[in-house]
mmCIF file of C-alpha atoms and ligand atoms in Angstrom:
data_model
loop_
_atom_site.group_PDB
_atom_site.id
_atom_site.type_symbol
_atom_site.label_atom_id
_atom_site.label_comp_id
_atom_site.label_asym_id
_atom_site.label_seq_id
_atom_site.Cartn_x
_atom_site.Cartn_y
_atom_site.Cartn_z
ATOM 1 C CA MET X 171 0.907 16.956 -5.381
ATOM 2 C CA ARG X 172 2.301 14.236 -7.704
ATOM 3 C CA THR X 173 4.231 11.068 -6.858
ATOM 4 C CA SER X 174 6.262 9.255 -9.517
ATOM 5 C CA ARG X 175 3.675 6.486 -9.741
ATOM 6 C CA GLY X 176 0.005 7.067 -8.946
ATOM 7 C CA ARG X 177 -1.648 5.177 -6.092
ATOM 8 C CA PHE X 178 -4.389 2.637 -6.611
ATOM 9 C CA ILE X 179 -7.319 2.819 -4.169
ATOM 10 C CA THR X 180 -10.221 0.373 -4.285
ATOM 11 C CA LEU X 181 -13.633 0.287 -2.608
ATOM 12 C CA GLU X 182 -15.176 -3.036 -1.630
ATOM 13 C CA GLY X 183 -18.196 -4.442 0.157
ATOM 14 C CA ILE X 184 -21.468 -6.205 -0.492
ATOM 15 C CA GLU X 185 -24.235 -4.489 -2.461
ATOM 16 C CA GLY X 186 -25.744 -1.513 -0.740
ATOM 17 C CA ALA X 187 -22.749 -1.074 1.572
ATOM 18 C CA GLY X 188 -22.353 2.516 0.346
ATOM 19 C CA LYS X 189 -19.307 2.279 -1.953
ATOM 20 C CA SER X 190 -20.701 4.664 -4.572
ATOM 21 C CA THR X 191 -21.865 7.091 -1.884
ATOM 22 C CA GLN X 192 -18.465 7.129 -0.146
ATOM 23 C CA ARG X 193 -16.494 7.227 -3.410
ATOM 24 C CA ASP X 194 -17.419 10.901 -3.665
ATOM 25 C CA VAL X 195 -15.986 11.482 -0.179
ATOM 26 C CA VAL X 196 -12.680 9.823 -1.122
ATOM 27 C CA ARG X 197 -12.564 11.872 -4.294
ATOM 28 C CA GLU X 198 -13.136 15.067 -2.329
ATOM 29 C CA VAL X 199 -10.258 14.249 0.087
ATOM 30 C CA LEU X 200 -7.917 13.537 -2.828
ATOM 31 C CA ILE X 201 -8.877 16.725 -4.647
ATOM 32 C CA GLN X 202 -8.283 18.734 -1.467
ATOM 33 C CA ALA X 203 -4.800 17.176 -1.368
ATOM 34 C CA GLY X 204 -4.140 18.503 -4.869
ATOM 35 C CA LEU X 205 -4.696 15.194 -6.653
ATOM 36 C CA ASP X 206 -6.923 14.601 -9.661
ATOM 37 C CA PRO X 207 -8.023 10.956 -9.338
ATOM 38 C CA LEU X 208 -9.386 8.792 -12.121
ATOM 39 C CA LEU X 209 -12.751 7.403 -10.989
ATOM 40 C CA THR X 210 -13.628 4.039 -12.397
ATOM 41 C CA ARG X 211 -15.369 0.740 -11.601
ATOM 42 C CA GLU X 212 -15.385 -3.012 -12.115
ATOM 43 C CA PRO X 213 -16.617 -4.928 -13.888
ATOM 44 C CA GLY X 214 -16.332 -2.314 -16.612
ATOM 45 C CA GLY X 215 -14.419 0.951 -16.660
ATOM 46 C CA SER X 216 -13.474 0.898 -20.354
ATOM 47 C CA GLU X 217 -15.549 0.619 -23.506
ATOM 48 C CA ILE X 218 -15.156 -3.112 -24.157
ATOM 49 C CA ALA X 219 -15.111 -3.988 -20.440
ATOM 50 C CA GLU X 220 -18.461 -2.196 -20.041
ATOM 51 C CA ARG X 221 -19.936 -4.502 -22.700
ATOM 52 C CA MET X 222 -18.670 -7.480 -20.700
ATOM 53 C CA ARG X 223 -20.242 -5.935 -17.578
ATOM 54 C CA ALA X 224 -23.606 -5.865 -19.339
ATOM 55 C CA LEU X 225 -23.309 -9.614 -20.041
ATOM 56 C CA LEU X 226 -22.318 -10.319 -16.429
ATOM 57 C CA LEU X 227 -25.181 -8.367 -14.857
ATOM 58 C CA ASP X 228 -27.905 -9.367 -17.333
ATOM 59 C CA LYS X 229 -30.516 -11.439 -15.489
ATOM 60 C CA SER X 230 -31.317 -13.376 -18.663
ATOM 61 C CA ASN X 231 -27.807 -14.930 -18.365
ATOM 62 C CA GLN X 232 -28.823 -16.775 -15.190
ATOM 63 C CA GLY X 233 -27.391 -20.033 -16.578
ATOM 64 C CA MET X 234 -23.832 -18.706 -17.079
ATOM 65 C CA HIS X 235 -21.251 -21.268 -15.916
ATOM 66 C CA ALA X 236 -19.204 -20.067 -12.923
ATOM 67 C CA ASP X 237 -15.942 -20.621 -14.858
ATOM 68 C CA ALA X 238 -17.233 -18.484 -17.739
ATOM 69 C CA GLU X 239 -18.210 -15.775 -15.243
ATOM 70 C CA LEU X 240 -14.727 -15.848 -13.699
ATOM 71 C CA LEU X 241 -12.978 -15.665 -17.071
ATOM 72 C CA LEU X 242 -15.255 -12.886 -18.268
ATOM 73 C CA LEU X 243 -14.458 -10.869 -15.136
ATOM 74 C CA PHE X 244 -10.723 -11.256 -15.726
ATOM 75 C CA ALA X 245 -11.105 -10.527 -19.447
ATOM 76 C CA ALA X 246 -12.883 -7.285 -18.532
ATOM 77 C CA ARG X 247 -10.158 -6.580 -15.950
ATOM 78 C CA ALA X 248 -7.394 -7.027 -18.544
ATOM 79 C CA GLU X 249 -9.122 -4.521 -20.838
ATOM 80 C CA HIS X 250 -9.693 -2.064 -18.036
ATOM 81 C CA LEU X 251 -6.140 -2.368 -16.688
ATOM 82 C CA HIS X 252 -4.413 -1.859 -20.009
ATOM 83 C CA LYS X 253 -6.738 0.812 -21.367
ATOM 84 C CA ARG X 254 -7.270 2.940 -18.266
ATOM 85 C CA ILE X 255 -5.724 1.946 -14.934
ATOM 86 C CA LEU X 256 -2.082 1.352 -15.905
ATOM 87 C CA PRO X 257 -1.794 4.377 -18.235
ATOM 88 C CA ALA X 258 -3.108 6.594 -15.418
ATOM 89 C CA LEU X 259 -0.829 5.141 -12.736
ATOM 90 C CA GLU X 260 2.181 5.391 -15.042
ATOM 91 C CA VAL X 261 1.773 9.159 -15.442
ATOM 92 C CA GLY X 262 1.356 9.626 -11.686
ATOM 93 C CA GLN X 263 -2.432 9.884 -11.564
ATOM 94 C CA TRP X 264 -4.222 8.250 -8.640
ATOM 95 C CA VAL X 265 -6.941 5.730 -9.482
ATOM 96 C CA LEU X 266 -10.076 5.196 -7.410
ATOM 97 C CA CYS X 267 -11.890 2.032 -8.423
ATOM 98 C CA ASP X 268 -15.285 0.752 -7.236
ATOM 99 C CA ARG X 269 -14.484 -2.980 -6.739
ATOM 100 C CA PHE X 270 -11.476 -4.949 -8.008
ATOM 101 C CA THR X 271 -10.013 -8.430 -7.508
ATOM 102 C CA ASP X 272 -10.978 -8.739 -3.817
ATOM 103 C CA ALA X 273 -14.544 -8.894 -5.187
ATOM 104 C CA THR X 274 -13.542 -11.887 -7.316
ATOM 105 C CA TYR X 275 -12.228 -13.777 -4.281
ATOM 106 C CA ALA X 276 -15.372 -12.868 -2.321
ATOM 107 C CA TYR X 277 -18.059 -13.435 -5.016
ATOM 108 C CA GLN X 278 -16.593 -16.096 -7.306
ATOM 109 C CA GLY X 279 -14.376 -17.744 -4.673
ATOM 110 C CA ALA X 280 -16.541 -17.780 -1.555
ATOM 111 C CA GLY X 281 -19.910 -17.011 -3.195
ATOM 112 C CA ARG X 282 -19.730 -19.451 -6.130
ATOM 113 C CA GLY X 283 -17.316 -21.868 -4.472
ATOM 114 C CA LEU X 284 -14.494 -21.577 -7.019
ATOM 115 C CA ASP X 285 -10.982 -22.573 -5.979
ATOM 116 C CA ARG X 286 -9.019 -19.624 -4.606
ATOM 117 C CA ALA X 287 -5.799 -20.954 -6.123
ATOM 118 C CA ARG X 288 -7.293 -20.697 -9.616
ATOM 119 C CA ILE X 289 -8.322 -17.115 -8.948
ATOM 120 C CA ALA X 290 -4.800 -16.345 -7.701
ATOM 121 C CA MET X 291 -3.381 -17.827 -10.908
ATOM 122 C CA LEU X 292 -5.582 -15.568 -13.071
ATOM 123 C CA GLU X 293 -4.793 -12.587 -10.844
ATOM 124 C CA THR X 294 -1.073 -13.000 -11.512
ATOM 125 C CA PHE X 295 -1.637 -13.717 -15.207
ATOM 126 C CA VAL X 296 -3.718 -10.560 -15.744
ATOM 127 C CA GLN X 297 -2.218 -8.153 -13.214
ATOM 128 C CA GLY X 298 1.390 -9.279 -12.826
ATOM 129 C CA SER X 299 2.451 -7.738 -9.507
ATOM 130 C CA LEU X 300 -0.165 -4.958 -9.504
ATOM 131 C CA ARG X 301 -2.315 -4.934 -6.352
ATOM 132 C CA PRO X 302 -4.302 -2.065 -4.797
ATOM 133 C CA ASP X 303 -2.270 0.181 -2.485
ATOM 134 C CA LEU X 304 -5.239 0.895 -0.231
ATOM 135 C CA THR X 305 -8.651 -0.761 0.001
ATOM 136 C CA LEU X 306 -11.638 0.509 1.956
ATOM 137 C CA LEU X 307 -13.901 -2.359 2.938
ATOM 138 C CA PHE X 308 -17.428 -1.215 3.799
ATOM 139 C CA ASP X 309 -18.733 -3.956 6.041
ATOM 140 C CA LEU X 310 -22.477 -4.411 6.376
ATOM 141 C CA ALA X 311 -24.894 -7.215 7.269
ATOM 142 C CA PRO X 312 -26.214 -8.589 3.935
ATOM 143 C CA ALA X 313 -29.866 -8.237 4.966
ATOM 144 C CA ALA X 314 -29.318 -4.514 5.532
ATOM 145 C CA GLY X 315 -27.435 -4.070 2.228
ATOM 146 C CA LEU X 316 -30.040 -5.928 0.206
ATOM 147 C CA ALA X 317 -32.866 -3.926 1.799
ATOM 148 C CA ARG X 318 -31.088 -0.741 0.668
ATOM 149 C CA VAL X 319 -30.684 -1.852 -2.961
ATOM 150 C CA HIS X 320 -33.976 -3.708 -3.392
ATOM 151 C CA SER X 321 -35.887 -0.569 -2.540
ATOM 152 C CA ARG X 322 -33.976 1.135 -5.374
ATOM 153 C CA SER X 323 -34.506 -0.861 -8.573
ATOM 154 C CA ASP X 324 -34.963 -4.195 -10.289
ATOM 155 C CA PRO X 325 -32.301 -6.596 -8.914
ATOM 156 C CA ASP X 326 -29.553 -7.599 -11.420
ATOM 157 C CA ARG X 327 -28.075 -11.113 -11.827
ATOM 158 C CA PHE X 328 -25.912 -10.848 -8.670
ATOM 159 C CA GLU X 329 -28.484 -9.036 -6.568
ATOM 160 C CA SER X 330 -30.917 -11.889 -7.314
ATOM 161 C CA GLU X 331 -28.757 -14.328 -5.297
ATOM 162 C CA ALA X 332 -30.004 -15.685 -1.945
ATOM 163 C CA LEU X 333 -29.009 -14.150 1.379
ATOM 164 C CA VAL X 334 -26.711 -17.094 2.181
ATOM 165 C CA PHE X 335 -24.627 -16.249 -0.923
ATOM 166 C CA PHE X 336 -24.000 -12.737 0.419
ATOM 167 C CA GLU X 337 -23.187 -14.112 3.885
ATOM 168 C CA ARG X 338 -20.364 -16.108 2.279
ATOM 169 C CA VAL X 339 -19.237 -13.037 0.317
ATOM 170 C CA ARG X 340 -19.149 -10.892 3.454
ATOM 171 C CA SER X 341 -17.218 -13.541 5.425
ATOM 172 C CA ASP X 342 -14.603 -13.709 2.720
ATOM 173 C CA TYR X 343 -14.186 -9.933 2.626
ATOM 174 C CA LEU X 344 -13.614 -10.070 6.395
ATOM 175 C CA ARG X 345 -11.071 -12.856 5.899
ATOM 176 C CA ILE X 346 -9.159 -10.731 3.384
ATOM 177 C CA ALA X 347 -9.212 -7.722 5.758
ATOM 178 C CA HIS X 348 -7.920 -9.951 8.547
ATOM 179 C CA CYS X 349 -5.077 -11.275 6.355
ATOM 180 C CA GLU X 350 -4.040 -7.853 5.017
ATOM 181 C CA PRO X 351 -4.797 -5.250 7.710
ATOM 182 C CA GLU X 352 -2.267 -2.750 6.320
ATOM 183 C CA ARG X 353 -3.882 -2.589 2.892
ATOM 184 C CA VAL X 354 -7.521 -3.284 3.744
ATOM 185 C CA ARG X 355 -9.181 -0.876 6.175
ATOM 186 C CA GLN X 356 -12.479 -2.176 7.459
ATOM 187 C CA ILE X 357 -15.243 0.377 8.033
ATOM 188 C CA ASP X 358 -18.569 -0.269 9.780
ATOM 189 C CA ALA X 359 -21.036 0.670 7.019
ATOM 190 C CA GLY X 360 -24.119 0.051 9.152
ATOM 191 C CA ARG X 361 -23.972 3.581 10.565
ATOM 192 C CA ASP X 362 -25.410 6.722 8.974
ATOM 193 C CA SER X 363 -23.624 8.104 5.888
ATOM 194 C CA MET X 364 -22.127 11.126 7.690
ATOM 195 C CA THR X 365 -20.496 8.956 10.366
ATOM 196 C CA VAL X 366 -19.129 6.566 7.731
ATOM 197 C CA ALA X 367 -17.827 9.554 5.739
ATOM 198 C CA ALA X 368 -15.925 10.837 8.795
ATOM 199 C CA ASP X 369 -14.028 7.511 8.985
ATOM 200 C CA VAL X 370 -13.359 7.636 5.245
ATOM 201 C CA ARG X 371 -11.957 11.187 5.494
ATOM 202 C CA ARG X 372 -9.697 10.203 8.381
ATOM 203 C CA ILE X 373 -8.338 7.020 6.762
ATOM 204 C CA VAL X 374 -7.728 8.515 3.323
ATOM 205 C CA GLY X 375 -6.441 11.788 4.775
ATOM 206 C CA ASP X 376 -3.930 9.912 6.950
ATOM 207 C CA TYR X 377 -2.873 7.772 4.005
ATOM 208 C CA VAL X 378 -2.180 10.792 1.784
ATOM 209 C CA ALA X 379 -0.417 12.640 4.616
ATOM 210 C CA ALA X 380 1.823 9.646 5.376
ATOM 211 C CA LEU X 381 2.926 9.456 1.745
ATOM 212 C CA GLY X 382 3.587 13.189 1.671
ATOM 213 C CA SER X 383 5.862 12.968 4.702
ATOM 214 C CA SER X 384 7.747 9.828 3.622
HETATM 215 N N1 LIG I 515 -18.690 -8.626 -9.131
HETATM 216 C C1 LIG I 515 -18.240 -9.912 -8.989
HETATM 217 O O1 LIG I 515 -19.040 -10.821 -8.766
HETATM 218 N N2 LIG I 515 -16.908 -10.172 -9.085
HETATM 219 C C2 LIG I 515 -15.998 -9.192 -9.355
HETATM 220 O O2 LIG I 515 -14.797 -9.481 -9.459
HETATM 221 C C3 LIG I 515 -16.481 -7.853 -9.480
HETATM 222 C C4 LIG I 515 -17.834 -7.612 -9.364
HETATM 223 C C5 LIG I 515 -15.510 -6.746 -9.764
HETATM 224 C C6 LIG I 515 -21.394 -5.169 -9.737
HETATM 225 O O3 LIG I 515 -22.586 -4.554 -9.553
HETATM 226 C C7 LIG I 515 -21.594 -6.637 -9.431
HETATM 227 O O4 LIG I 515 -20.507 -7.368 -9.941
HETATM 228 C C8 LIG I 515 -21.593 -6.856 -7.945
HETATM 229 C C9 LIG I 515 -20.531 -7.908 -7.674
HETATM 230 C C10 LIG I 515 -20.138 -8.366 -9.016
HETATM 231 N N3 LIG I 515 -22.771 -7.418 -7.497
HETATM 232 N N4 LIG I 515 -23.852 -6.925 -7.488
HETATM 233 N N5 LIG I 515 -24.893 -6.578 -7.492
HETATM 234 P P1 LIG I 515 -22.763 -3.035 -9.196
HETATM 235 O O5 LIG I 515 -21.504 -2.290 -9.447
HETATM 236 O O6 LIG I 515 -23.969 -2.564 -9.921
HETATM 237 O O7 LIG I 515 -23.184 -3.179 -7.685
HETATM 238 P P2 LIG I 515 -22.499 -2.683 -6.388
HETATM 239 O O8 LIG I 515 -21.057 -2.506 -6.592
HETATM 240 O O9 LIG I 515 -22.903 -3.611 -5.309
HETATM 241 O O10 LIG I 515 -23.155 -1.244 -6.186
HETATM 242 P P3 LIG I 515 -24.414 -0.866 -5.327
HETATM 243 O O11 LIG I 515 -25.424 -1.942 -5.330
HETATM 244 O O12 LIG I 515 -24.852 0.462 -5.828
HETATM 245 O O13 LIG I 515 -23.865 -0.730 -3.858
HETATM 246 P P4 LIG I 515 -22.982 0.449 -3.206
HETATM 247 O O14 LIG I 515 -22.298 1.247 -4.268
HETATM 248 O O15 LIG I 515 -22.157 -0.187 -2.184
HETATM 249 O O16 LIG I 515 -24.060 1.354 -2.473
HETATM 250 P P5 LIG I 515 -24.579 2.865 -2.798
HETATM 251 O O17 LIG I 515 -25.059 2.916 -4.259
HETATM 252 O O18 LIG I 515 -23.640 3.855 -2.329
HETATM 253 O O19 LIG I 515 -25.844 2.869 -1.844
HETATM 254 C C11 LIG I 515 -26.930 2.008 -2.071
HETATM 255 C C12 LIG I 515 -28.190 2.652 -1.428
HETATM 256 O O20 LIG I 515 -27.998 2.732 -0.008
HETATM 257 C C13 LIG I 515 -28.471 4.074 -1.917
HETATM 258 O O21 LIG I 515 -29.839 4.270 -1.933
HETATM 259 C C14 LIG I 515 -27.833 4.940 -0.814
HETATM 260 O O22 LIG I 515 -28.451 6.184 -0.705
HETATM 261 C C15 LIG I 515 -28.060 4.090 0.421
HETATM 262 N N6 LIG I 515 -27.002 4.257 1.431
HETATM 263 C C16 LIG I 515 -25.658 4.378 1.233
HETATM 264 N N7 LIG I 515 -25.010 4.515 2.398
HETATM 265 C C17 LIG I 515 -25.964 4.451 3.371
HETATM 266 C C18 LIG I 515 -25.931 4.524 4.818
HETATM 267 N N8 LIG I 515 -24.768 4.681 5.480
HETATM 268 N N9 LIG I 515 -27.088 4.413 5.472
HETATM 269 C C19 LIG I 515 -28.262 4.254 4.818
HETATM 270 N N10 LIG I 515 -28.383 4.187 3.458
HETATM 271 C C20 LIG I 515 -27.245 4.294 2.749
#
């Protein structure tokens, strides 16, 4: 199945919420619908953007100014958009991206305390009118998410933040979901992976079916 323009689906949530795990479920639903989605992530997703990601996650860059972090994220996003996301959407391919600009509002806006209006300005500058068509927000208590990722590996620069930082991030994600209920579908990620996957299959399946019948 091909539409004239591809659809842009994003996955959001705090660390350990299960985005990577559930990305495979979304991909499977799309493939079953005859689509061949581009899987990608932010920050990163293209060669130069991945180098910017390394700078952003590197724990030895602890002193990075919040404005520099914000600009670096949008610089990486510009690269990623022009090199991979837009070319795919333009030829009708669907794009499935692990995190996008909602993460910037949540982490840099609420987490770091940067002005939302400045983020909105950069969003329009870099993306024009492009916004995700569908966003799955995996909502989880930060203590539970951090316990999942800390048992996995050495924490990166973001994962080294205090619990209160992630509480602000989570609250802002919930604010966004409240403001845009059509685009952002909130999923309780505190349940076991199979139960979460059933919700993901239903939401994405319904979304694809609705487009097919419209
Ligand atoms: N960032 C930003 O600040 N601003 C921005 O604009 C953007 C990003 C775009 C990217 O790091 C960092 O960049 C991110 C925000 C910042 N902060 N951090 N850290 P990343 O891509 O490396 O990190 P992540 O996106 O948070 O990925 P993650 O830590 O891997 O989380 P996840 O993908 O949501 O979870 P997962 O890998 O699927 O699962 C984590 C573990 O939990 C794993 O062992 C699973 O087996 C387990 N898991 C998953 N689901 C479950 C359930 N349901 N029950 C029990 N255990 C589970």
